[in-house]
Amino acid sequence: MSAHMIDSTAASPPLDETQRVTLSVTGMTCAACQSHVQHALQKQPGVVDANVNLMTHQATVAYDPQRSDPPALIAAIQSSGYGASLPASEQTAVDQQEAQDRAARQEYVELRRKAVVSLLVGIVAMVLSMPLMTGGGHEHAGSVTDPFMRWVMEAINPTLAAWLPWLYTINPQILSYILLAATAAIMGWAGRHFYTRAWAAFRHHAADMNTLIAVGTGAAFLFSAAATLLPGFFVSRGIAADVYYEAVIIIIALVLFGNMLEARAKGNTSSALRKLIGLQPKTAKVMRDDQELDIEIKDVQHGDVVVVRPGERIPVDGEIISGASTVDESMLTGESLPVEKRPGDEVIGGTMNRTGSFRYSATTLGADSVLAQIVKLMREAQGSRAPIQRLADQVSSVFVPIVLSIAIATFTLWYILAETAPLVQAMAAAVAVLIIACPCAMGLAVPTAVMVSTGKGAELGILIKGGEALQKAQELRTIVFDKTGTLTEGKPAVTDIVLNSSRAAELSEDRLLTLVASLERASEHPLAEAIVKHATERALPLQEPVAFEALSGRGAVATIDGAAVAIGNRVLMSELTVEATPLAADAERLAADGKTPMFVAVDGQLAGLIAVADPIKPTSAAAMRRLQQMGLEVIMLTGDNRRTAEAIAARAGITQVIADVLPQGKVDQVKRLQATGKVVAMVGDGINDAPALAQADIGIAVGSGTDVAIEASDITLMRGDLQGVVAAIALSRRTMKTMQQNLFWAFIYNAVCIPVAAGVLYPVAGILLSPILASLAMALSSTSVVMNSLRLRRFQPS
Amino acid sequence: MTPSEWGVLAAGIAGIAWVNWYFFLAGKANAGATVMPDQQRETG
């Protein structure tokens, strides 16, 4: 077989031939576990890509269906020592999260039971060990080299001897056998998974946290068992036949307690997600055959008429048919004020109806509903990886073998250099090194922060796409705002109508508005809508335009009631050889007020001016000021004319304006800013600005929870308030700071504690670390990292 | 140093060498070996 042939088959299949599957993975506790499962999958024939997530406990695998299938992938994960299953295909993101939460809860309860029983057995073992440690002249008497146990013995032993004198009369050999049996039982029941997973990892040339616990406790147990079963062998060679059963049990108990606290804290990192899922009512009141029936949510069908009363949660998405109310959408949009709803308005499943009753027609259901989409997005975001995690991944991948090497070196040096009981001292120090090393803290440093942060963002109505978006957002230097619909309300209204005095006699204001509104009926421009709406409000009779033509960037022309009507900017007037000078000063004045003036020509002569203005959002100016205080360069990008744009910008507190930009030119402007080395965010309404949002380093879609907006942007603000942009950037900065703190402490913890456990301070300060204290430190280190991430839940955007 | 200390030193050095070989080198070699036979079967 030639190398060429092997290479040709090793090539990845074309992307359209690969299939993708998401598997649930159980039993992963640290970054090394994650990397271990990932390697197991990647080694499978036919696997093109595998991405395993420690926090969501999922593996997303792209594979060639000709060469692999989901059962083979599940088998590969299982053979590496972890559990795997295929989520039911009909499950929505909400169902999947509920199933995952149930599994996490079961895991926590199981860990708690094992930890409590182990600790109780450990305490009993410590009491039973006292007579062995104090010696009493029997052959097991030895020097207590473990500083923690020595302290315990000195503190407890006199009291114990007074209370339980009979304990000291039991044959030490019998006590040792009892302890041997108890330790083996705890190792086989509570600690079983450490050994099975360590062995599975070992067979695949991998090592993880389980390896360290298994080797550490295994070595202490084997030494103790040998001392119990063959005490004469030790004594004849001048070695104290000490036993460490109580240490093995307590180490297992403390590590399990650490895992339990970690599982609980990790569960809290997804509390925001659980809150969202809790919004989904289980039943809906639906009209069927003129009767109101309570049915399960999954049985609601598209088009069903749903009845909602005051104080009830809206069960599914839909459109109001009759009735009116105010609805609290704060849980999904962050908008604190209730929103008025009338017939024709959309309602979102999961929001709370306040004052009135209404009926509505169900629209999007199940996996397509807004709530399910948000939950899906959040799950994906929480499972995503931030680029900063690569550092932790690189260290984790080599960490455990290096710690094993350090433990061997520690054992060797202590054996050679210790003046008394070298074998015992060497073993205690080596076990302490194995137990104190904690790859878990490094593995949890970044993903826990991403989880809490994206959850907190969702609570504030900010949907963040993932770790990469969070990291990029804190690097931002320049932020570009679209004008219409972003800085402004996006609801332009006619503010001024100015007639050309020389034609005022033949054209009244109503006549001018009728002609222009009739023309604009054919246009889809937002400004045209404002004019038509204004005419409709005045109850003017509109007519059908003839020969309508929209002239991009200039205006529109048509024939109305036999009159040639044109509306547009000064360029259009020049093209039509219409003299615009008589109203030029008015146009300048209106533009200076932030309004958009449009010249109107009828039958080739200037007839008047219509000005339209789009009011700026009440919070825009404060948001811009805050962004500038945060050191960001703020730019307004608009297709409007320069005078109007500058007037709006001045009100918003923006000094840099890029005006007269056609929609397709926005992408070029973003590229131009990026070419100067700036990290650029584009804030837009998510539909017209989609290309620019995609081009920017961070695309922020404002005021929309639609699929299109979510797809095009990195961050989606569920409501239009630009304070959300400030909050998103502040949250990303805070999150990065948390990730850096976590990584720093995880690295420092290991860098300091491993040498101390190895005994480097012993020659200078006489400090030796007990394996039991080492296990306590290890349990606390990973818990503290998760707790630090949980502080992000207290983030306030102010 | 006593003979037993020399023995422990030699075992320690060998142990460290084995750990690094097993986890860093043998794992990679093994990964290549597990993929190749399957691919050969398919081409054959």
Coordinates of C-alpha atoms in Angstrom, one line a residue, chain A residues 234-698:
Chain A
F234 CA 8.7 -3.7 56.4
V235 CA 9.9 -4.1 59.9
S236 CA 12.8 -6.5 58.9
R237 CA 14.1 -3.7 56.6
G238 CA 13.8 -1.0 59.2
I239 CA 10.8 0.7 57.5
A240 CA 7.8 1.9 59.6
A241 CA 4.8 -0.2 58.5
D242 CA 2.5 2.9 58.6
V243 CA -0.9 2.8 57.1
Y244 CA -2.7 5.7 55.3
Y245 CA -6.2 4.4 55.0
E246 CA -7.9 7.4 56.6
A247 CA -6.0 9.7 54.3
V248 CA -7.2 7.8 51.2
I249 CA -10.8 7.9 52.3
I250 CA -10.7 11.6 53.3
I251 CA -9.0 12.5 50.1
I252 CA -11.7 10.8 48.1
A253 CA -14.4 12.5 50.3
L254 CA -12.9 15.9 49.9
V255 CA -12.4 15.6 46.1
L256 CA -16.0 14.4 45.9
F257 CA -17.1 17.4 48.0
G258 CA -15.1 19.7 45.6
N259 CA -16.8 18.1 42.6
M260 CA -20.2 18.5 44.3
L261 CA -19.7 22.2 45.1
E262 CA -18.4 22.6 41.5
A263 CA -21.4 20.8 40.1
R264 CA -23.7 23.1 42.1
A265 CA -21.8 26.3 41.1
K266 CA -21.7 25.2 37.5
G267 CA -25.5 24.7 37.7
N268 CA -25.9 28.2 38.9
T269 CA -23.9 29.5 35.9
S270 CA -26.9 28.5 33.7
S271 CA -29.5 29.8 36.1
A272 CA -30.4 32.6 33.6
L273 CA -31.1 29.9 31.0
R274 CA -33.3 28.0 33.4
K275 CA -35.2 31.2 34.3
L276 CA -35.9 31.7 30.5
I277 CA -37.1 28.1 30.2
G278 CA -39.3 28.6 33.3
L279 CA -41.2 31.3 31.4
Q280 CA -42.7 28.7 29.1
P281 CA -46.2 27.8 30.3
K282 CA -47.1 24.1 30.2
T283 CA -50.7 24.6 28.9
A284 CA -52.7 27.0 26.7
K285 CA -56.4 28.0 26.6
V286 CA -57.4 27.4 23.0
M287 CA -60.8 27.8 21.3
R288 CA -61.9 24.5 19.7
D289 CA -65.5 24.1 18.4
D290 CA -66.5 27.3 20.2
Q291 CA -65.3 25.8 23.4
E292 CA -62.3 27.0 25.5
L293 CA -60.0 24.0 26.2
D294 CA -56.9 23.7 28.3
I295 CA -54.4 21.8 26.2
E296 CA -50.7 21.1 26.4
I297 CA -48.4 23.5 24.7
K298 CA -47.1 20.8 22.3
D299 CA -50.7 20.3 21.1
V300 CA -51.2 23.9 20.1
Q301 CA -51.4 24.2 16.3
H302 CA -50.6 27.0 13.9
G303 CA -53.7 29.2 13.6
D304 CA -55.3 28.1 16.8
V305 CA -57.1 30.9 18.6
V306 CA -55.6 31.3 22.1
V307 CA -57.3 33.1 25.0
V308 CA -55.3 35.1 27.5
R309 CA -56.6 36.8 30.6
P310 CA -55.1 39.3 33.0
G311 CA -52.1 38.0 35.0
E312 CA -51.6 35.0 32.7
R313 CA -48.5 34.2 30.9
I314 CA -48.8 34.2 27.1
P315 CA -48.3 30.5 26.1
V316 CA -47.1 30.7 22.4
D317 CA -46.2 33.4 19.9
G318 CA -49.0 34.9 17.9
E319 CA -50.9 37.9 16.5
I320 CA -53.7 39.6 18.4
I321 CA -57.2 39.2 16.8
S322 CA -59.4 40.9 19.4
G323 CA -59.0 42.6 22.7
A324 CA -56.2 44.8 24.0
S325 CA -53.8 44.7 27.0
T326 CA -50.4 45.7 28.2
V327 CA -47.8 43.0 28.2
D328 CA -44.6 42.8 30.4
E329 CA -41.9 41.7 28.0
S330 CA -39.0 42.5 30.4
M331 CA -38.0 38.9 30.8
L332 CA -37.2 38.6 27.0
T333 CA -36.3 42.2 26.0
G334 CA -35.1 43.8 29.2
E335 CA -37.7 46.6 28.6
S336 CA -39.0 47.5 32.0
L337 CA -42.2 49.3 30.9
P338 CA -45.2 47.2 29.9
V339 CA -45.9 47.4 26.2
E340 CA -49.4 48.2 24.9
K341 CA -50.9 45.5 22.5
R342 CA -53.8 45.9 20.2
P343 CA -55.3 43.8 17.4
G344 CA -52.6 43.2 14.7
D345 CA -49.8 43.4 17.2
E346 CA -47.5 40.4 17.8
V347 CA -47.2 38.8 21.2
I348 CA -44.3 36.6 22.3
G349 CA -44.8 33.3 24.2
G350 CA -43.4 33.4 27.7
T351 CA -44.2 37.1 28.3
M352 CA -46.7 38.2 31.0
N353 CA -50.1 39.7 30.2
R354 CA -51.0 42.5 32.6
T355 CA -54.3 44.3 32.4
G356 CA -56.6 43.2 29.7
S357 CA -58.0 40.0 28.0
F358 CA -57.4 39.2 24.4
R359 CA -57.5 36.5 21.8
Y360 CA -54.8 35.8 19.4
S361 CA -53.9 33.5 16.6
A362 CA -50.9 31.2 17.2
T363 CA -48.1 31.7 14.7
T364 CA -44.6 30.3 15.4
L365 CA -44.5 27.2 17.6
G366 CA -42.1 24.7 19.2
A367 CA -38.5 25.0 18.0
D368 CA -39.4 28.1 15.9
S369 CA -40.8 30.1 18.7
V370 CA -39.0 33.2 19.9
L371 CA -38.3 31.7 23.3
A372 CA -37.0 28.4 21.9
Q373 CA -34.8 30.4 19.5
I374 CA -33.4 32.5 22.3
V375 CA -32.8 29.4 24.4
K376 CA -31.1 27.8 21.4
L377 CA -28.9 30.8 20.8
M378 CA -28.0 31.0 24.5
R379 CA -27.1 27.3 24.6
E380 CA -24.9 27.7 21.6
A381 CA -23.3 30.9 23.1
Q382 CA -22.7 29.2 26.4
G383 CA -21.1 26.2 24.7
S384 CA -18.8 28.4 22.6
R385 CA -15.2 28.9 23.2
A386 CA -13.4 32.2 23.7
P387 CA -10.0 32.5 22.0
I388 CA -8.4 33.2 25.4
Q389 CA -9.2 29.5 26.3
R390 CA -6.6 28.3 23.9
L391 CA -3.9 29.1 26.5
A392 CA -5.7 27.0 29.1
D393 CA -6.2 24.2 26.6
Q394 CA -2.5 24.1 25.7
V395 CA -1.4 24.0 29.4
S396 CA -4.1 21.4 30.3
S397 CA -3.0 19.0 27.5
V398 CA 0.5 18.7 29.0
F399 CA -0.3 19.3 32.6
V400 CA -1.1 15.9 34.0
P401 CA 2.0 14.1 32.6
I402 CA 4.2 16.9 33.9
V403 CA 2.6 16.6 37.3
L404 CA 3.2 12.8 37.3
S405 CA 6.9 13.5 36.4
I406 CA 7.1 16.0 39.3
A407 CA 5.6 13.5 41.7
I408 CA 8.1 10.9 40.7
A409 CA 11.0 13.4 41.1
T410 CA 9.6 14.4 44.5
F411 CA 9.5 10.8 45.6
T412 CA 13.0 10.1 44.4
L413 CA 14.5 13.2 46.0
W414 CA 12.7 12.7 49.4
Y415 CA 13.8 9.1 49.5
I416 CA 17.4 10.1 49.0
L417 CA 17.5 13.3 51.1
A418 CA 15.1 12.6 54.0
E419 CA 16.9 11.9 57.3
T420 CA 14.2 9.9 58.9
A421 CA 11.6 7.5 57.5
P422 CA 12.5 8.3 53.9
L423 CA 10.1 5.9 52.2
V424 CA 7.1 7.3 54.3
Q425 CA 8.2 10.9 53.7
A426 CA 8.7 10.4 50.0
M427 CA 5.4 8.8 49.6
A428 CA 3.5 11.5 51.5
A429 CA 5.1 14.3 49.5
A430 CA 4.5 12.5 46.1
V431 CA 0.9 11.9 47.0
A432 CA 0.4 15.5 48.1
V433 CA 1.8 16.7 44.7
L434 CA -0.6 14.4 42.8
I435 CA -3.6 15.4 44.9
I436 CA -3.0 19.2 45.0
A437 CA -2.5 19.7 41.3
C438 CA -5.7 20.9 39.8
P439 CA -6.2 21.0 36.0
C440 CA -10.0 21.6 36.7
A441 CA -9.5 25.2 37.7
M442 CA -7.8 26.0 34.3
G443 CA -10.5 24.2 32.4
L444 CA -13.3 26.0 34.1
A445 CA -11.7 29.5 34.1
V446 CA -13.0 30.7 30.7
P447 CA -16.2 28.7 30.0
T448 CA -17.8 29.5 33.4
A449 CA -17.3 33.2 32.8
V450 CA -18.8 32.8 29.2
M451 CA -21.8 31.0 30.6
V452 CA -22.6 33.5 33.4
S453 CA -21.9 36.5 31.2
T454 CA -24.2 35.3 28.3
G455 CA -26.9 34.5 30.8
K456 CA -26.6 37.9 32.5
G457 CA -26.7 39.5 29.0
A458 CA -29.9 37.7 28.2
E459 CA -31.5 39.0 31.4
L460 CA -30.6 42.5 30.3
G461 CA -32.1 41.9 26.8
I462 CA -28.6 41.5 25.2
L463 CA -28.1 38.2 23.2
I464 CA -24.4 37.6 22.8
K465 CA -23.4 35.0 20.3
G466 CA -20.6 33.5 22.2
G467 CA -17.1 33.7 23.8
E468 CA -15.4 35.0 20.7
A469 CA -18.0 37.9 20.5
L470 CA -17.4 38.7 24.1
Q471 CA -13.7 38.8 23.7
K472 CA -13.8 40.9 20.6
A473 CA -16.3 43.3 22.1
Q474 CA -13.9 44.3 24.8
E475 CA -11.2 45.0 22.2
L476 CA -13.4 47.6 20.4
R477 CA -12.0 51.0 19.7
T478 CA -14.5 52.4 17.2
I479 CA -18.2 52.1 17.1
V480 CA -20.3 53.1 14.1
F481 CA -24.0 53.8 14.4
D482 CA -26.5 53.7 11.6
K483 CA -28.8 56.7 12.0
T484 CA -32.4 55.8 11.0
G485 CA -34.0 53.3 13.4
T486 CA -30.8 53.1 15.5
L487 CA -30.0 56.5 16.8
T488 CA -33.5 57.7 15.9
E489 CA -36.9 56.2 16.5
G490 CA -37.1 55.0 12.8
K491 CA -40.5 56.5 12.6
P492 CA -40.2 59.6 10.4
A493 CA -43.0 62.2 10.4
V494 CA -43.8 65.2 8.3
T495 CA -42.9 68.3 10.2
D496 CA -43.0 71.2 7.7
I497 CA -44.7 72.0 4.4
V498 CA -43.4 75.2 2.7
L499 CA -45.1 76.5 -0.4
N500 CA -43.4 78.4 -3.2
S501 CA -45.0 81.8 -2.7
S502 CA -45.1 82.4 -6.5
R503 CA -47.4 79.4 -6.9
A504 CA -49.3 79.5 -3.7
A505 CA -52.4 80.8 -5.4
E506 CA -52.7 77.7 -7.7
L507 CA -51.4 75.1 -5.3
S508 CA -52.8 74.9 -1.7
E509 CA -50.9 72.9 1.0
D510 CA -53.6 70.2 0.8
R511 CA -53.3 70.0 -3.0
L512 CA -49.5 69.8 -2.8
L513 CA -49.7 67.1 -0.1
T514 CA -52.3 65.1 -2.1
L515 CA -50.1 65.1 -5.2
V516 CA -47.0 64.1 -3.4
A517 CA -48.6 61.5 -1.2
S518 CA -50.3 60.0 -4.3
L519 CA -46.8 59.7 -5.9
E520 CA -45.3 58.3 -2.7
R521 CA -47.9 55.5 -2.4
A522 CA -45.9 53.6 -5.0
S523 CA -42.6 54.1 -3.1
E524 CA -41.2 51.8 -0.3
H525 CA -38.9 54.5 1.1
P526 CA -39.4 55.2 4.8
L527 CA -39.7 58.9 4.1
A528 CA -42.5 58.2 1.6
E529 CA -44.4 56.3 4.2
A530 CA -44.3 59.3 6.5
I531 CA -45.8 61.5 3.8
V532 CA -48.6 59.0 2.9
K533 CA -49.4 58.6 6.6
H534 CA -49.6 62.4 7.0
A535 CA -52.0 62.8 4.1
T536 CA -54.1 59.9 5.3
E537 CA -54.4 61.5 8.7
R538 CA -55.6 64.7 7.0
A539 CA -58.2 62.4 5.1
L540 CA -56.9 63.7 1.7
P541 CA -58.2 61.7 -1.3
L542 CA -55.1 59.9 -2.8
Q543 CA -54.9 58.9 -6.5
E544 CA -53.1 56.2 -8.4
P545 CA -49.8 57.3 -9.7
V546 CA -49.0 56.8 -13.4
A547 CA -45.5 56.2 -14.8
F548 CA -43.9 56.1 -11.3
E549 CA -40.2 55.9 -11.3
A550 CA -37.9 55.7 -8.2
L551 CA -34.6 57.4 -8.8
S552 CA -32.0 55.9 -6.4
G553 CA -30.5 58.5 -4.0
R554 CA -32.4 61.4 -5.6
G555 CA -36.2 60.9 -5.3
A556 CA -39.1 59.9 -7.4
V557 CA -41.3 61.0 -10.3
A558 CA -44.8 60.2 -11.5
T559 CA -47.8 61.6 -13.2
I560 CA -50.8 62.3 -10.9
D561 CA -54.1 63.5 -12.2
G562 CA -52.4 64.6 -15.4
A563 CA -49.7 66.6 -13.5
A564 CA -46.0 65.7 -13.7
V565 CA -44.9 65.5 -10.1
A566 CA -41.4 65.1 -8.8
I567 CA -40.1 64.9 -5.2
G568 CA -36.5 64.7 -4.2
N569 CA -33.2 66.5 -3.5
R570 CA -31.6 69.4 -5.2
V571 CA -29.7 67.1 -7.6
L572 CA -33.0 65.8 -8.9
M573 CA -34.3 69.3 -9.3
S574 CA -31.2 70.2 -11.3
E575 CA -31.6 67.1 -13.5
L576 CA -35.2 68.2 -14.2
T577 CA -34.0 71.8 -14.8
V578 CA -36.2 73.0 -12.0
E579 CA -35.0 76.2 -10.3
A580 CA -34.8 75.4 -6.6
T581 CA -33.2 78.7 -5.5
P582 CA -36.4 80.3 -4.1
L583 CA -36.7 77.7 -1.4
A584 CA -32.9 77.0 -0.9
A585 CA -32.7 79.1 2.2
D586 CA -35.7 77.3 3.8
A587 CA -34.2 73.9 2.9
E588 CA -30.9 75.0 4.6
R589 CA -32.7 76.1 7.7
L590 CA -34.8 72.8 7.9
A591 CA -31.6 70.7 7.3
A592 CA -29.8 72.6 10.1
D593 CA -32.7 71.6 12.4
G594 CA -32.0 67.9 11.6
K595 CA -34.9 67.6 9.3
T596 CA -34.8 66.1 5.8
P597 CA -36.2 68.7 3.3
M598 CA -37.5 67.4 -0.1
F599 CA -38.2 69.7 -3.0
V600 CA -41.5 69.2 -4.9
A601 CA -41.9 70.2 -8.5
V602 CA -45.2 70.1 -10.3
D603 CA -45.3 70.4 -14.1
G604 CA -41.6 71.4 -14.3
Q605 CA -41.8 74.2 -11.7
L606 CA -40.9 74.4 -8.1
A607 CA -44.1 74.0 -6.0
G608 CA -42.8 73.7 -2.4
L609 CA -40.8 71.8 0.2
I610 CA -41.8 69.0 2.5
A611 CA -39.6 68.3 5.5
V612 CA -39.6 65.0 7.3
A613 CA -37.9 64.4 10.6
D614 CA -37.1 61.2 12.5
P615 CA -36.9 62.1 16.2
I616 CA -33.9 60.9 18.1
K617 CA -34.4 58.3 20.7
P618 CA -34.5 59.7 24.3
T619 CA -31.6 57.7 25.5
S620 CA -29.3 58.0 22.5
A621 CA -27.4 61.1 23.7
A622 CA -26.7 59.6 27.1
A623 CA -25.5 56.4 25.6
M624 CA -23.2 58.2 23.2
R625 CA -21.7 60.2 26.1
R626 CA -21.1 57.1 28.1
L627 CA -19.5 55.3 25.1
Q628 CA -17.1 58.2 24.7
Q629 CA -16.3 58.2 28.4
M630 CA -15.4 54.5 27.9
G631 CA -12.7 55.7 25.5
L632 CA -14.6 54.6 22.3
E633 CA -14.5 56.6 19.0
V634 CA -18.2 57.1 18.0
I635 CA -19.1 57.6 14.4
M636 CA -22.5 58.1 12.7
L637 CA -23.0 56.6 9.3
T638 CA -26.0 57.6 7.2
G639 CA -27.3 58.0 3.7
D640 CA -28.8 61.4 4.7
N641 CA -27.4 64.7 3.5
R642 CA -24.6 66.2 5.5
R643 CA -26.5 69.1 7.0
T644 CA -29.3 66.9 8.4
A645 CA -26.8 64.2 9.5
E646 CA -24.7 66.8 11.3
A647 CA -27.7 68.2 13.0
I648 CA -28.8 64.8 14.3
A649 CA -25.3 63.9 15.3
A650 CA -24.9 67.2 17.2
R651 CA -28.1 66.3 19.2
A652 CA -26.8 62.8 19.9
G653 CA -23.4 64.2 20.9
I654 CA -21.5 62.6 18.0
T655 CA -18.7 64.6 16.4
Q656 CA -17.7 62.3 13.6
V657 CA -20.3 61.9 10.7
I658 CA -20.0 60.0 7.5
A659 CA -23.0 61.2 5.4
D660 CA -24.4 60.7 1.9
V661 CA -23.5 57.0 2.0
L662 CA -25.6 54.7 -0.2
P663 CA -26.7 51.5 1.5
Q664 CA -24.1 49.5 -0.4
G665 CA -21.4 52.0 0.6
K666 CA -21.7 51.2 4.3
V667 CA -19.7 48.0 4.0
D668 CA -16.9 50.0 2.3
Q669 CA -16.9 52.6 5.1
V670 CA -16.5 49.8 7.7
K671 CA -13.7 48.2 5.7
R672 CA -12.0 51.6 5.4
L673 CA -12.0 52.0 9.2
Q674 CA -10.8 48.5 9.7
A675 CA -7.9 49.1 7.3
T676 CA -6.6 51.7 9.7
G677 CA -6.1 49.0 12.3
K678 CA -9.2 49.8 14.3
V679 CA -11.4 47.1 15.8
V680 CA -14.8 48.3 14.6
A681 CA -18.4 47.6 15.8
M682 CA -21.3 48.4 13.6
V683 CA -24.7 49.1 15.2
G684 CA -27.7 48.8 12.9
D685 CA -31.3 47.7 12.7
G686 CA -30.2 44.3 11.5
I687 CA -32.0 44.1 8.1
N688 CA -30.8 46.9 5.8
D689 CA -27.5 47.0 7.6
A690 CA -26.9 43.2 7.5
P691 CA -23.8 43.4 5.2
A692 CA -22.2 46.1 7.3
L693 CA -23.0 44.2 10.5
A694 CA -21.3 41.1 9.0
Q695 CA -18.3 43.0 7.8
A696 CA -17.7 44.7 11.2
D697 CA -15.6 43.0 13.8
I698 CA -18.7 43.1 16.0

